[in-house]
Structure formats: structure tokens, C-alpha cells
Coordinates of C-alpha atoms and ligand atoms in Angstrom, one line a residue:
X288 CA 13.7 16.9 -21.5
X289 CA 17.2 15.9 -22.1
X290 CA 18.0 11.9 -21.9
X291 CA 21.2 10.7 -20.4
X292 CA 22.9 7.3 -20.1
X293 CA 26.1 6.1 -18.4
X294 CA 27.9 2.8 -18.3
X295 CA 30.6 1.2 -16.4
X296 CA 31.5 -2.2 -17.1
X297 CA 34.1 -4.3 -19.3
X298 CA 32.3 -4.0 -22.8
X299 CA 33.5 -0.8 -25.2
X300 CA 31.2 1.6 -23.8
X301 CA 30.4 3.8 -27.0
X302 CA 28.2 1.6 -28.7
X303 CA 26.2 1.2 -25.7
X304 CA 26.3 4.7 -25.0
X305 CA 25.0 5.3 -28.9
X306 CA 22.4 2.9 -28.9
X307 CA 21.3 4.2 -25.5
X308 CA 20.9 7.7 -26.8
X309 CA 19.0 6.8 -29.9
X310 CA 16.4 5.0 -27.6
X311 CA 16.4 8.3 -25.8
X312 CA 16.2 10.7 -28.3
X313 CA 12.3 11.1 -27.7
X314 CA 13.1 13.0 -24.8
X315 CA 15.2 15.9 -26.4
X316 CA 17.2 16.0 -29.7
X317 CA 18.7 19.4 -30.6
X318 CA 22.3 18.7 -29.5
X319 CA 24.2 15.5 -28.2
X320 CA 27.4 14.2 -26.7
X321 CA 29.4 11.6 -24.8
X322 CA 32.3 11.1 -22.4
X323 CA 34.1 8.0 -23.1
X324 CA 37.0 6.9 -20.2
X325 CA 39.7 4.4 -20.6
X326 CA 42.9 6.1 -18.7
X327 CA 42.5 9.0 -20.9
X328 CA 39.0 10.8 -21.2
X329 CA 37.5 11.9 -24.5
X330 CA 34.4 14.4 -24.9
X331 CA 32.5 14.5 -28.2
X332 CA 29.8 17.1 -28.6
X333 CA 27.6 18.2 -31.6
X334 CA 24.7 20.2 -32.6
X335 CA 21.9 18.3 -34.0
X336 CA 21.0 14.5 -33.5
X337 CA 22.5 11.4 -31.9
X338 CA 23.2 10.5 -35.8
X339 CA 25.4 13.4 -36.1
X340 CA 27.2 12.8 -32.9
X341 CA 27.5 9.1 -34.1
X342 CA 29.4 9.9 -37.4
X343 CA 31.7 12.2 -35.2
X344 CA 32.5 9.4 -32.6
X345 CA 33.3 6.9 -35.4
X346 CA 35.5 9.0 -37.1
X347 CA 37.5 8.4 -34.1
X348 CA 39.2 5.2 -32.7
X349 CA 38.8 5.8 -29.0
X350 CA 36.5 4.0 -27.0
X351 CA 36.1 3.2 -23.3
X352 CA 34.7 0.8 -20.6
X353 CA 33.3 3.6 -18.9
X354 CA 31.3 6.6 -20.4
X355 CA 28.0 8.6 -20.7
X356 CA 25.9 10.5 -22.9
X357 CA 23.1 13.2 -23.4
X358 CA 20.6 14.2 -25.8
X359 CA 19.5 17.9 -25.1
X360 CA 16.4 19.6 -25.2
X361 CA 18.0 23.3 -24.5
X362 CA 17.0 25.5 -21.5
X363 CA 20.1 27.4 -20.9
X364 CA 21.7 28.7 -23.8
X365 CA 20.8 28.0 -27.6
X366 CA 21.8 24.4 -29.0
X367 CA 25.3 24.6 -30.2
X368 CA 28.5 22.4 -29.3
X369 CA 29.6 24.6 -26.2
X370 CA 26.4 24.4 -24.6
X371 CA 25.7 20.5 -25.5
X372 CA 26.7 18.3 -22.7
X373 CA 28.9 16.5 -21.4
X374 CA 29.8 19.9 -19.7
X375 CA 33.5 20.1 -18.0
X376 CA 34.8 21.8 -15.1
X377 CA 37.3 24.4 -15.5
X378 CA 40.2 22.3 -14.7
X379 CA 38.5 19.2 -16.0
X380 CA 38.3 17.2 -12.8
X381 CA 34.3 16.5 -13.2
X382 CA 32.3 15.4 -16.4
X383 CA 28.4 16.3 -16.0
X384 CA 25.4 15.4 -17.9
X385 CA 22.2 17.0 -16.7
X386 CA 18.6 17.1 -17.2
X387 CA 16.8 19.6 -15.2
X388 CA 17.4 23.1 -14.4
X389 CA 19.6 24.4 -11.6
X390 CA 17.6 27.7 -10.8
X391 CA 20.0 29.5 -8.6
X392 CA 23.0 29.0 -11.2
X393 CA 23.0 33.0 -11.8
X394 CA 24.1 33.3 -8.3
X395 CA 26.5 30.2 -8.1
X396 CA 28.0 31.5 -11.5
X397 CA 28.7 35.0 -9.9
X398 CA 30.1 33.8 -6.9
X399 CA 32.7 31.4 -9.0
X400 CA 33.7 33.8 -11.4
X401 CA 34.7 36.2 -8.3
X402 CA 37.0 33.4 -7.7
X403 CA 38.8 32.9 -10.9
X404 CA 36.6 30.0 -12.6
X405 CA 36.1 30.9 -16.3
X406 CA 33.1 29.4 -18.1
X407 CA 32.6 28.4 -21.6
X408 CA 29.2 27.6 -22.1
X409 CA 25.7 29.5 -21.1
X410 CA 24.6 26.2 -19.2
X411 CA 23.5 26.0 -15.6
X412 CA 25.2 22.3 -16.0
X413 CA 28.6 24.1 -16.3
X414 CA 28.0 25.9 -13.0
X415 CA 27.2 22.9 -11.3
X416 CA 30.3 21.3 -12.3
X417 CA 32.3 24.1 -11.5
X418 CA 30.7 24.2 -8.1
X419 CA 31.8 20.7 -7.4
X420 CA 35.2 21.1 -8.5
X421 CA 35.7 24.3 -6.5
X422 CA 34.5 22.5 -3.5
X423 CA 36.8 19.8 -4.1
X424 CA 39.8 21.8 -4.5
X425 CA 39.2 24.4 -1.6
X426 CA 37.8 22.1 0.6
X427 CA 40.4 19.0 -0.2
X428 CA 37.5 16.6 -0.5
X429 CA 36.5 13.3 -2.2
X430 CA 34.3 13.4 -5.1
X431 CA 31.4 12.3 -3.1
X432 CA 31.9 15.0 -0.7
X433 CA 32.4 17.5 -2.9
X434 CA 29.3 16.5 -5.2
X435 CA 27.1 16.2 -1.8
X436 CA 28.0 19.4 -0.7
X437 CA 27.5 21.2 -4.1
X438 CA 24.1 19.4 -4.3
X439 CA 23.1 20.9 -1.0
X440 CA 23.9 23.9 -2.6
X441 CA 21.8 24.0 -5.6
X442 CA 18.1 24.7 -6.2
X443 CA 16.0 23.1 -8.8
X444 CA 16.0 19.9 -10.6
X445 CA 18.1 17.4 -11.7
X446 CA 19.1 14.0 -13.0
X447 CA 22.6 13.8 -12.9
X448 CA 25.8 11.5 -14.1
X449 CA 29.0 12.7 -13.0
X450 CA 32.5 11.4 -13.5
X451 CA 35.3 12.7 -11.7
X452 CA 38.5 12.3 -13.9
X453 CA 40.4 11.5 -10.6
X454 CA 38.4 8.7 -9.3
X455 CA 37.3 7.3 -12.6
X456 CA 36.5 3.8 -11.6
X457 CA 32.8 4.8 -10.7
X458 CA 29.9 7.2 -11.9
X459 CA 28.0 9.3 -9.8
X460 CA 24.4 9.6 -10.2
X461 CA 22.0 12.0 -8.2
X462 CA 18.3 12.8 -8.8
X463 CA 15.8 15.6 -7.7
X464 CA 12.7 16.1 -9.7
X465 CA 14.2 14.5 -13.0
X466 CA 14.0 10.6 -13.4
X467 CA 16.9 8.3 -13.1
X468 CA 16.8 4.6 -13.1
X469 CA 19.8 2.4 -12.5
X470 CA 20.5 -1.1 -14.5
X471 CA 21.9 -3.8 -12.5
X472 CA 24.5 -6.1 -14.5
X473 CA 26.8 -8.8 -14.0
X474 CA 30.0 -7.0 -13.5
X475 CA 28.5 -3.9 -15.4
X476 CA 26.1 -1.4 -14.3
X477 CA 23.9 1.2 -16.2
X478 CA 22.1 4.6 -15.5
X479 CA 19.7 6.2 -17.6
X480 CA 16.9 8.5 -17.9
X481 CA 14.3 5.5 -18.3
X482 CA 14.6 2.0 -18.7
X483 CA 14.5 1.9 -23.1
X484 CA 18.2 1.9 -23.1
X485 CA 18.9 -0.3 -20.1
X486 CA 16.3 -3.1 -20.8
X487 CA 18.5 -5.0 -23.8
X488 CA 21.6 -5.4 -21.1
X489 CA 19.5 -6.4 -17.9
X490 CA 16.0 -6.6 -16.3
X491 CA 17.1 -5.5 -13.0
X492 CA 16.3 -1.9 -12.3
X493 CA 16.5 0.5 -9.2
X494 CA 14.3 3.6 -9.5
X495 CA 16.0 6.3 -7.6
X496 CA 14.2 8.4 -5.3
X497 CA 14.6 12.5 -4.9
X498 CA 18.0 13.3 -3.1
X499 CA 19.5 10.0 -3.8
X500 CA 23.1 9.7 -4.8
X501 CA 24.4 6.6 -6.3
X502 CA 28.3 5.6 -6.6
X503 CA 28.3 3.1 -9.6
X504 CA 30.9 0.7 -10.1
X505 CA 31.4 -2.1 -12.4
X506 CA 30.7 -4.7 -9.7
X507 CA 29.7 -2.5 -6.8
X508 CA 26.6 -0.1 -6.1
X509 CA 26.3 2.1 -3.0
X510 CA 23.3 4.0 -2.7
X511 CA 23.0 7.4 -0.4
X512 CA 21.2 9.9 0.0
X513 CA 22.8 13.5 -0.4
X514 CA 21.8 14.0 3.3
X515 CA 24.8 11.2 3.8
X516 CA 22.8 8.2 4.9
X517 CA 23.4 4.8 3.5
X518 CA 20.3 3.2 2.3
X519 CA 19.3 -0.5 0.9
X520 CA 18.3 -0.4 -3.0
X521 CA 15.3 -2.0 -3.9
X522 CA 16.1 -4.0 -7.2
X523 CA 12.9 -4.5 -9.3
X524 CA 12.5 -6.9 -12.5
X525 CA 11.6 -4.8 -15.6
X526 CA 7.9 -4.9 -17.5
X527 CA 9.4 -4.0 -20.7
X528 CA 10.4 -6.1 -23.5
X529 CA 13.0 -4.9 -26.2
X530 CA 10.4 -5.3 -29.0
X531 CA 8.4 -2.7 -27.5
X532 CA 10.7 0.0 -28.2
X533 CA 11.4 -0.7 -31.7
X534 CA 9.7 0.4 -34.8
X535 CA 9.1 -3.3 -36.0
X536 CA 8.7 -2.4 -39.8
X537 CA 6.9 1.0 -39.2
X538 CA 8.6 3.7 -41.0
X539 CA 8.0 5.9 -37.8
X540 CA 7.2 5.1 -34.1
X541 CA 3.9 7.5 -34.5
X542 CA 2.3 5.2 -37.1
X543 CA 3.3 1.9 -35.2
X544 CA 1.9 3.7 -31.9
X545 CA -1.3 4.6 -33.9
X546 CA -1.8 1.0 -35.0
X547 CA -1.1 -0.6 -31.7
X548 CA -3.9 1.0 -30.3
X549 CA -6.2 -1.9 -30.6
X550 CA -3.7 -4.0 -28.4
X551 CA -3.2 -1.1 -26.3
X552 CA -6.8 -0.7 -25.4
X553 CA -7.3 -4.0 -24.9
X554 CA -4.4 -4.5 -22.5
X555 CA -5.9 -1.5 -20.4
X556 CA -8.9 -3.3 -20.0
X557 CA -7.5 -6.9 -19.8
X558 CA -7.4 -8.5 -16.4
X559 CA -10.2 -5.6 -14.8
X560 CA -13.1 -6.8 -16.6
X561 CA -15.5 -9.0 -14.3
X562 CA -16.9 -12.6 -15.5
X563 CA -20.0 -12.3 -17.9
X564 CA -19.1 -8.4 -18.4
X565 CA -20.9 -7.5 -15.2
X566 CA -18.6 -4.7 -14.4
X567 CA -14.8 -3.5 -14.1
X568 CA -12.5 -3.7 -11.1
X569 CA -9.7 -1.3 -11.1
X570 CA -7.4 -3.1 -8.4
X571 CA -5.2 0.2 -7.7
X572 CA -8.8 1.8 -6.8
X573 CA -9.8 -0.9 -4.6
X574 CA -9.2 1.0 -1.3
X575 CA -10.4 4.4 -2.5
X576 CA -13.7 3.7 -4.7
X577 CA -16.0 4.4 -1.5
X578 CA -14.4 7.4 -1.0
X579 CA -14.4 8.6 -4.5
X580 CA -17.8 8.0 -4.8
X581 CA -18.5 10.3 -1.9
X582 CA -16.5 13.0 -3.4
X583 CA -17.7 16.5 -3.8
X584 CA -15.5 17.4 -6.4
X585 CA -13.2 15.9 -8.8
X586 CA -10.2 18.3 -10.3
X587 CA -8.4 16.6 -13.1
X588 CA -4.8 18.0 -13.7
X589 CA -2.6 17.1 -16.7
X590 CA -1.0 18.7 -19.3
X591 CA -0.9 18.4 -23.3
X592 CA -2.7 15.5 -24.8
X593 CA -3.4 14.2 -21.4
X594 CA -5.5 17.4 -20.6
X595 CA -7.4 16.6 -23.3
X596 CA -8.2 13.1 -22.1
X597 CA -9.2 14.9 -18.7
X598 CA -11.6 17.0 -20.7
X599 CA -13.3 14.2 -22.0
X600 CA -13.1 12.3 -18.1
X601 CA -14.9 15.5 -17.2
X602 CA -18.0 14.5 -19.3
X603 CA -17.8 10.8 -18.1
X604 CA -17.5 11.8 -14.3
X605 CA -20.5 14.2 -14.5
X606 CA -22.7 11.9 -16.5
X607 CA -22.1 9.1 -14.7
X608 CA -21.4 9.8 -11.2
X609 CA -23.2 13.1 -11.0
X610 CA -19.8 14.3 -9.1
X611 CA -18.8 18.0 -10.4
X612 CA -15.5 18.3 -12.3
X613 CA -13.0 20.5 -12.9
X614 CA -10.1 19.9 -15.5
X615 CA -7.1 22.1 -14.7
X616 CA -4.0 22.6 -16.8
X617 CA -1.6 21.5 -14.2
X618 CA 0.9 24.5 -14.7
X619 CA -2.1 26.8 -13.8
X620 CA -3.4 24.8 -11.1
X621 CA -0.1 24.6 -9.0
X622 CA 0.7 28.6 -9.3
X623 CA -2.7 30.0 -8.3
X624 CA -3.3 28.8 -4.7
X625 CA -6.0 26.5 -5.4
X626 CA -9.0 25.9 -3.2
X627 CA -9.0 22.2 -2.0
X628 CA -11.6 21.3 0.2
X629 CA -11.9 18.2 2.3
X630 CA -13.7 15.6 0.3
X631 CA -12.2 16.8 -3.1
X632 CA -10.3 14.1 -5.1
X633 CA -8.0 15.0 -7.6
X634 CA -7.0 12.9 -10.6
X635 CA -3.4 13.5 -12.6
X636 CA -3.0 12.1 -15.9
X637 CA 0.4 11.6 -17.5
X638 CA 1.8 9.7 -19.9
X639 CA 5.3 9.8 -18.9
X640 CA 4.4 10.3 -15.0
X641 CA 7.2 12.7 -15.3
X642 CA 5.7 15.8 -16.3
X643 CA 7.3 18.4 -14.0
X644 CA 4.3 20.7 -13.6
X645 CA 1.6 17.6 -13.2
X646 CA 4.3 16.2 -10.6
X647 CA 4.3 19.6 -8.8
X648 CA 0.5 20.0 -8.9
X649 CA 0.2 16.3 -7.2
X650 CA 2.6 17.4 -4.7
X651 CA 0.6 20.6 -3.7
X652 CA -2.8 18.6 -4.0
X653 CA -1.4 16.3 -1.1
X654 CA -0.1 18.9 0.8
X655 CA -3.4 20.7 0.9
X656 CA -4.9 17.2 2.2
X657 CA -6.5 16.0 -1.2
X658 CA -6.6 12.6 -1.9
X659 CA -4.6 12.2 -5.1
X660 CA -5.4 9.3 -7.6
X661 CA -2.8 8.9 -10.7
X662 CA -3.5 7.6 -14.4
X663 CA -0.1 7.1 -15.9
X664 CA 1.3 4.8 -18.4
X665 CA 5.1 4.5 -17.4
X666 CA 5.2 2.1 -14.6
X667 CA 7.5 3.1 -11.7
X668 CA 7.8 6.6 -12.9
X669 CA 7.7 9.8 -10.4
X670 CA 3.9 10.6 -10.4
X671 CA 2.5 7.0 -9.3
X672 CA 5.1 7.2 -6.8
X673 CA 3.6 10.5 -5.3
X674 CA -0.2 9.7 -5.3
X675 CA -2.3 8.0 -2.9
X676 CA -3.5 5.4 -5.5
X677 CA -3.8 5.1 -9.2
X678 CA -4.3 3.0 -12.3
X679 CA -1.7 2.3 -14.8
X680 CA -2.7 2.4 -18.3
X681 CA -0.4 -0.4 -19.8
X682 CA -0.6 1.2 -23.0
X683 CA 3.2 0.1 -23.6
X684 CA 6.1 2.6 -24.2
X685 CA 5.2 5.3 -26.3
X686 CA 8.2 7.0 -28.2
X687 CA 6.6 9.3 -30.8
X688 CA 6.4 12.6 -29.4
X689 CA 3.1 13.2 -30.7
X690 CA 1.1 11.3 -28.1
X691 CA -1.6 8.8 -29.4
X692 CA -2.3 5.6 -27.8
X693 CA -1.5 7.0 -24.2
X694 CA -4.5 9.2 -25.4
X695 CA -6.9 6.3 -26.3
X696 CA -5.7 4.4 -23.0
X697 CA -6.3 7.5 -20.6
X698 CA -9.7 7.9 -22.0
X699 CA -10.4 4.0 -21.6
X700 CA -8.9 4.2 -17.9
X701 CA -11.4 7.4 -17.2
X702 CA -14.3 5.4 -18.5
X703 CA -14.0 2.6 -16.4
X704 CA -13.2 4.8 -13.4
X705 CA -16.7 6.6 -13.9
X706 CA -18.5 3.3 -14.8
X707 CA -17.3 1.7 -11.4
X708 CA -18.0 4.7 -9.3
X709 CA -21.3 5.5 -11.2
X710 CA -22.3 1.7 -10.8
X711 CA -21.5 2.1 -6.7
X712 CA -24.1 5.2 -6.6
X713 CA -26.3 3.3 -8.5
X714 CA -26.6 5.8 -11.3
X715 CA -25.6 3.2 -13.7
X716 CA -27.9 0.1 -13.5
X717 CA -26.6 -3.5 -13.8
X718 CA -28.3 -3.8 -17.4
X719 CA -26.5 -0.4 -18.5
X720 CA -23.3 -1.5 -16.8
X721 CA -23.4 -4.8 -18.7
X722 CA -24.4 -2.7 -21.9
X723 CA -21.4 -0.4 -21.3
X724 CA -18.8 -3.2 -20.5
X725 CA -20.0 -5.2 -23.7
X726 CA -19.2 -2.4 -25.7
X727 CA -16.2 -1.5 -24.4
X728 CA -14.8 -4.8 -24.9
X729 CA -15.8 -4.4 -28.7
X730 CA -13.5 -0.7 -29.1
X731 CA -10.2 -2.6 -30.3
X732 CA -12.3 -4.5 -32.7
X733 CA -13.9 -1.4 -34.1
X734 CA -10.8 0.7 -34.3
X735 CA -8.9 -2.2 -36.0
X736 CA -11.7 -1.7 -38.6
X737 CA -11.4 2.3 -38.3
X738 CA -7.6 1.9 -39.0
X739 CA -8.9 0.8 -42.6
X740 CA -9.6 4.6 -43.5
X741 CA -5.6 5.1 -43.5
X742 CA -5.5 4.6 -47.2
X743 CA -8.5 7.2 -47.7
X744 CA -6.5 9.5 -45.4
X745 CA -3.3 9.5 -47.4
X746 CA -5.4 10.8 -50.5
X747 CA -7.0 13.4 -48.2
X748 CA -3.6 14.4 -47.0
X749 CA -2.3 15.0 -50.7
X750 CA -4.9 17.6 -51.0
X751 CA -4.4 19.4 -47.6
X752 CA -0.7 18.9 -47.1
X753 CA 0.1 22.6 -48.3
X754 CA -2.6 24.1 -46.5
X755 CA -1.9 26.8 -43.8
X756 CA -4.7 26.8 -41.1
X757 CA -7.3 24.3 -40.2
X758 CA -10.2 24.4 -38.0
X759 CA -11.4 21.4 -35.9
X760 CA -14.9 21.3 -34.6
X761 CA -16.8 18.8 -32.3
X762 CA -19.5 18.8 -29.5
X763 CA -19.9 17.1 -26.1
X764 CA -17.7 14.2 -26.3
X765 CA -15.9 15.0 -29.4
X766 CA -15.0 18.6 -28.4
X767 CA -11.9 17.3 -26.4
X768 CA -11.2 15.2 -29.9
X769 CA -11.1 18.1 -32.0
X770 CA -8.8 19.7 -29.6
X771 CA -6.7 16.8 -29.7
X772 CA -6.9 16.8 -33.7
X773 CA -5.9 20.1 -33.9
X774 CA -3.0 19.8 -31.5
X775 CA -1.6 16.8 -33.6
X776 CA -1.8 18.7 -36.8
X777 CA 0.1 21.6 -35.3
X778 CA 2.7 19.7 -33.6
X779 CA 4.1 17.5 -36.1
X780 CA 3.3 19.3 -39.4
X781 CA 3.6 23.0 -38.0
X782 CA 0.3 23.9 -39.8
X783 CA -1.5 26.4 -37.7
X784 CA -4.9 24.5 -36.1
X785 CA -7.5 25.6 -33.9
X786 CA -10.1 23.3 -31.9
X787 CA -13.4 24.7 -30.9
X788 CA -16.3 23.5 -29.5
X789 CA -18.7 23.6 -32.6
X790 CA -21.1 26.0 -31.4
X791 CA -18.8 28.5 -30.4
X792 CA -17.7 28.9 -34.0
X793 CA -20.4 31.3 -34.4
X794 CA -18.7 33.7 -31.7
X795 CA -15.4 34.0 -33.6
X796 CA -13.9 31.6 -35.7
X797 CA -16.4 31.6 -38.5
X798 CA -14.9 34.9 -39.8
X799 CA -11.7 32.8 -40.7
X800 CA -14.0 30.3 -43.1
X801 CA -13.3 30.7 -46.9
X802 CA -12.8 28.3 -49.5
X803 CA -9.3 28.2 -48.3
X804 CA -10.1 26.9 -44.9
X805 CA -10.4 23.5 -44.4
X806 CA -12.9 22.6 -41.4
X807 CA -12.5 19.3 -39.8
X808 CA -15.9 18.5 -38.0
X809 CA -16.0 15.6 -35.7
X810 CA -19.6 14.6 -36.2
X811 CA -20.4 11.0 -35.3
X812 CA -23.7 10.3 -34.3
X813 CA -24.8 11.2 -30.5
X814 CA -27.5 13.5 -28.9
X815 CA -25.6 16.3 -30.6
X816 CA -25.7 15.2 -34.2
X817 CA -28.8 17.4 -35.4
X818 CA -26.8 20.3 -34.1
X819 CA -23.5 19.5 -35.4
X820 CA -25.6 19.2 -39.0
X821 CA -26.6 22.6 -39.0
X822 CA -22.9 24.0 -38.3
X823 CA -21.8 22.0 -41.2
X824 CA -24.4 24.0 -43.4
X825 CA -23.2 27.2 -41.9
X826 CA -19.7 26.3 -42.9
X827 CA -20.8 25.1 -46.7
X828 CA -22.9 28.4 -46.7
X829 CA -19.6 30.0 -46.2
X830 CA -17.4 28.2 -48.5
X831 CA -15.7 26.0 -45.9
X832 CA -14.2 22.9 -47.2
X833 CA -15.7 20.3 -44.8
X834 CA -13.7 17.2 -43.6
X835 CA -16.1 15.2 -41.7
X836 CA -15.3 12.2 -39.2
X837 CA -18.9 10.3 -39.3
X838 CA -20.4 7.3 -38.3
X839 CA -20.5 4.4 -41.0
X840 CA -23.4 4.8 -43.4
X841 CA -24.1 8.4 -42.7
X842 CA -25.6 9.4 -45.9
X843 CA -26.9 12.6 -44.5
X844 CA -23.3 14.3 -44.0
X845 CA -22.2 12.5 -46.9
X846 CA -24.1 14.7 -49.3
X847 CA -22.9 17.9 -47.6
X848 CA -19.5 17.3 -46.8
X849 CA -16.5 17.9 -49.3
X850 CA -14.9 14.5 -47.6
X851 CA -15.9 12.1 -45.0
X852 CA -13.9 9.7 -43.0
X853 CA -16.1 6.7 -41.4
X854 CA -15.9 4.9 -37.9
X855 CA -17.8 2.4 -36.9
X856 CA -21.1 2.9 -34.7
X857 CA -20.6 2.9 -31.0
X858 CA -22.2 4.0 -27.9
X859 CA -21.6 7.8 -27.7
X860 CA -19.3 7.4 -24.4
X861 CA -16.8 5.8 -26.8
X862 CA -17.2 7.6 -29.8
X863 CA -13.8 9.5 -29.0
X864 CA -11.7 6.4 -28.9
X865 CA -12.9 6.1 -32.6
X866 CA -13.5 9.5 -34.0
X867 CA -9.8 10.3 -32.6
X868 CA -7.9 7.3 -34.9
X869 CA -8.5 9.2 -38.7
X870 CA -7.2 12.5 -37.0
X871 CA -4.2 11.2 -35.6
X872 CA -3.4 9.3 -39.1
X873 CA -4.2 12.8 -41.0
X874 CA -1.7 14.8 -38.9
X875 CA 0.3 12.0 -39.4
X876 CA 0.3 11.7 -43.5
X877 CA 0.4 15.3 -43.9
X878 CA 3.5 15.9 -41.6
X879 CA 5.1 12.8 -43.7
X880 CA 4.4 14.6 -46.9
X881 CA 5.5 18.0 -45.8
X882 CA 8.7 16.1 -45.0
X883 CA 8.7 16.8 -41.2
X884 CA 10.2 14.8 -38.4
X885 CA 7.4 13.3 -37.2
X886 CA 8.8 11.4 -34.1
X887 CA 10.8 14.4 -33.3
X888 CA 9.0 17.6 -34.0
X889 CA 10.9 20.6 -33.7
X890 CA 11.2 22.4 -30.3
X891 CA 9.6 19.7 -28.5
X892 CA 10.2 16.6 -26.2
X893 CA 8.1 14.0 -25.2
X894 CA 8.8 14.0 -21.3
X895 CA 8.8 17.7 -20.2
X896 CA 10.5 17.7 -17.0
X897 CA 11.0 21.3 -16.5
X898 CA 8.4 23.7 -16.0
Ligands
G6P78 C1 4.5 16.7 -23.7 C2 4.4 15.6 -24.8 C3 2.8 15.8 -25.2 C4 2.5 15.1 -23.9 C5 2.5 16.4 -22.7 C6 2.1 15.8 -21.3 O1 4.3 18.0 -24.2 O2 4.8 16.0 -26.3 O3 2.8 14.6 -25.9 O4 0.7 15.1 -24.2 O5 4.0 16.6 -22.7 O6 3.2 14.8 -20.9 P1 2.7 13.6 -20.0 O7 3.9 12.6 -20.2 O8 2.8 14.1 -18.9 O9 1.3 12.9 -20.3

């Protein structure tokens, strides 16, 4: 939710900020803005995308060697020019870009209005800018003192970059709840919501922690906390290549990321498989495995697509470890005083590692004494830093807002975890373990083959592009895949879609079925295959249009369904990894045909850092 970037150095800041905002646009894209400082200060803001801002900025000759930018996902106040960031204080001394929410902004606003401060926007950020300015003037303070004092008075979450026009040789950056990373250059420094705008300039980064306050000059970096203690910055090397954040010839990041899945899954298990395929070893869990195997209950917490991966994890853990599992939306878990007992293990799944609800749920679970294990993609993000142990998915940056490779790599990690614990508990025999690993290693190749359905999916998408509704059905491991398929369709093509366990269809959704209702049935061969054939017949008897995802060579469903999309044969435990691919492609191509903005669907953001 919202991307922010700051630059201070000797180069023209305008280009650096614009390029950085383009990389951050997946975090929010309803309005954009920037501030440039060069003796004078100039603010550019507009409703819309970074390309609209670029047009506006390019009509001006102004540039600077210091600057900051923002791409917004609106929380307080509709997306318009006034509410876009940067927000400027009443007298113009403080310029602020902000990611997060200041929860006590209304009270602070009333207080400041009482002292004659006039507001021009509806944002909580403008309140913060004015609070800092008010303290600066009233207390005759330095900018650093005023910012520190103000941040001790606000409640909520923030990633902030602040310029004081009276002390414009530095940028101030502060973090609480929303991510910020400093890029350390030679005679120049960067600050951004994540490393993607930084990687083309420097590989040396410092991840800020909650309550950190950084004073960033072009050739000096001071790190403090808002409790006014100086701390020693820890500089890390970025594990990110610039090619990973380019579309590399694909029309959209989403399509690139769908096609990257063979590589991504390979990277997920690379170096984690024992010689002779006799097992897996997840280094991050090495010290926790024994405890995990003795767990009385596993609670999986996540949001969105990661929650769907968690649902598949439930099947894995119950089947292979015999440990009872509950899968919870992080947002529900954290607000209902959940019962956590000694011996419970909580697994938090998050691509970004920054989702506010998941992060808060992790903190709550730890407070209540649970051991918390993370499964995240973004290295160094907040959730891995809050958990006891964890496993990175190594999927590489996922930029398309609709999650694809994050899902399949999360499922891969969950499978490996379940196999390792199941083997330790003696539930998975040595020979079965080897069979599972051998099949896992073949999955990237099988996904490569599955991607061959692309042309057929394009043709199908032409038929279904104008549908208003769709139903997705699956059973067992394939039920969460049906949910994920429906989510993909609604989020990027704005078509209403529902995912259901196939057997539940009879308890309601069957009433929706007629000749206008496409029903996507995920029906690859597993233990429930016979049952799902019955479900297809029930749909056909009511004139529903069936698109079935089937195992290669399935002549039974071929005769019953209106359209089929084939995936290679695999063990049932891996069936979701293959079956989800045609569903991702279907939603992608339908969205493209409908003229939707695939990578940046309306109202959504990649990283939901507000509750
Ligand atoms: C947003 C994204 C989804 C993602 C969800 C959870 O809604 O648009 O694609 O699944 O957040 O994100 P996380 O980073 O925690 O997996």
C-alpha cells in the first residue's frame, strides 16, 4: 500500500525518482507525486498513474539533486491531486511522503485546527506534516527534534520520508509497521519502500526496524531511534538482480511470472534436496523440526492467495504428519482473542512479508507463547524478522498484483515441510519419501509442459470474455485451487466468480447453473476423481457449460465436458501445482481481452500494509 522513494546526491533526482516510482507502482497506483529540491522546492502531484506524473514533470525544466516520490493507494480521502503525496505543512517547512495510517489523526487535527492550522487535504499525512511543523515552531526545535517528538505522539503505522525546507541537505526517514530500506551509495543515498528502485544504483542496503529514524545526507548516514539513541547501521548485500524486475519481453509482469514458475519452483527446492533424493532439508527449520513434529496443533495464518496456499498446507500436514491443522485469515485470528496452547505451532505465510494483518497476527501469536514459523518470499521483510524460524520461497520478485508464482512456491515449501516432519515421525516411509522427492523434482518440467496449454486458453478466453459470473469447483487438494482460480478471475478481470468444494454445489450454487454459467471444474485424477465425475454430470444435466482441468489422456471427462485443458499426470499431492496453471492463464487472457490493467487491477495493491 503506497510506494515511497527518496534520493539525495549529486545526480538529477527527477529521473531517479520517476524510475523508482515505476518499480514501486505495484504497491498502489491511484495517484502519484514528487518533491524536488534545488535551493528552491517544487512539488508535482496528480491523480492517476506514474506515467501521468511523468508527463507533468517533463513539462517543467525543474530538477534537483534531492527529492522524493510517492505512489498512492488511498486510505484517507479519495484519490485526487490534493490528497496525493507529498503533503506539505501549513507554512511549507515540512514535506512528507507516507505509507501507512496515522490512527489518532482526527484528534491531532482538531488540536492543530484549534491553533490556527489550515488543512487543504483529507489525509492523515498532512496532519503529521503540520504536527511536526507546529512543534518545530512552538518549541524552537531542530527538524530532527520536532520529527522525533511528533513521532512519539502519533499512533498507527508509517514509513516516512520527510524534507525540512530549512535543512534541505538531508532527508529524514522513519519506520513503524511499514517497510523502508536505505540504499547506501558513493556520495549518494536512497530510501525506498523496498529494494526494487534501489538495485540499479547500489547493492548495499540497510533495512530499517520499527522506531528507527534515519538522517540521510549525500555522504553521511545517521541511524537513531525515536527514543533518541544512536544505533550502528547493519549494511547488507542485496540478493536481487535488475533483470528480475523487468518484464523481459512479456507484455505484463503477471504473464512473465506465470511462465517463470518452473524456474521459481526449482529455486524453491534447489539446495534443499538430499543426495539420492532421500529427503529434503530446510535449513531454516533445522533447530525447530523436532518441536514441530511434536506439535499438538498447527495454525496457519495468511491473507489472500497465501491463505489459499495455507489451505492446501492443511491437507498436506494432516495427511503426512497427522497433526491437526487450522487455517485462519490473519485478520480474523488477530481480533478474536485466539486460544493458543503450549505446543501449538503457528505458520505465517506471506509473499511480501509485510501484510499488516499477518504481521500483527504473528506478533500476537508470539506474545501468547506460540512458536511462529514464517514462509515468505521477500528476504529481509518484516514477517521473517518477527518469526522464530522460517523458510524463504526464493520465487524472485513478484510484481504483478495478482499472485501466481508466490502461490506455487508457497505450496512447494508447505509440501517439503510436511514431508520432512512426516518422515521424522515415521509416517512417511523411506521409500515413499524418495518417491515424493523424485516427483517433486519433476514438477518444474511438468509445469513447463502445462504451460503449453496457453494457446488453447487464449481461444477459450475469447469464448468466455463476456461472461458475468463463473463458478469454480474442486475437491480435496483441488478445492483451494478452485478458490484460487476464482480469486484470480475476479481480481484482474472484474468478473464475479465463486470457488466451492464440488460437493457443496448441491447446497446452493447449483441453483445458479444454467446455460449462461461457465463452471470450471478442477478434475485431475486423484482419490476423489469418481465423485467429481458425478458433479460434472450434475452440472451438465442443468445445461451448465463445463471447462474441465483434467489429467492428460482423460477420455471420460473429455466426452462430458464442453472444453478441457490437460495437465500432466502427477501424484495427487502435487496436483494443485499443475492444475492452477491453466486457471492463472485463463484469468490473465480474459482480463487482457476485456482491456483490464492486468498488473495493476483497480482498487488493489500488492502489499497490503494497512489493516
Ligand atoms: C494482496 C495481494 C494478494 C496477496 C495478499 C496477501 O491482497 O494483492 O496477491 O495474496 O495481499 O499478501 P502476502 O504478501 O501476505 O502474501
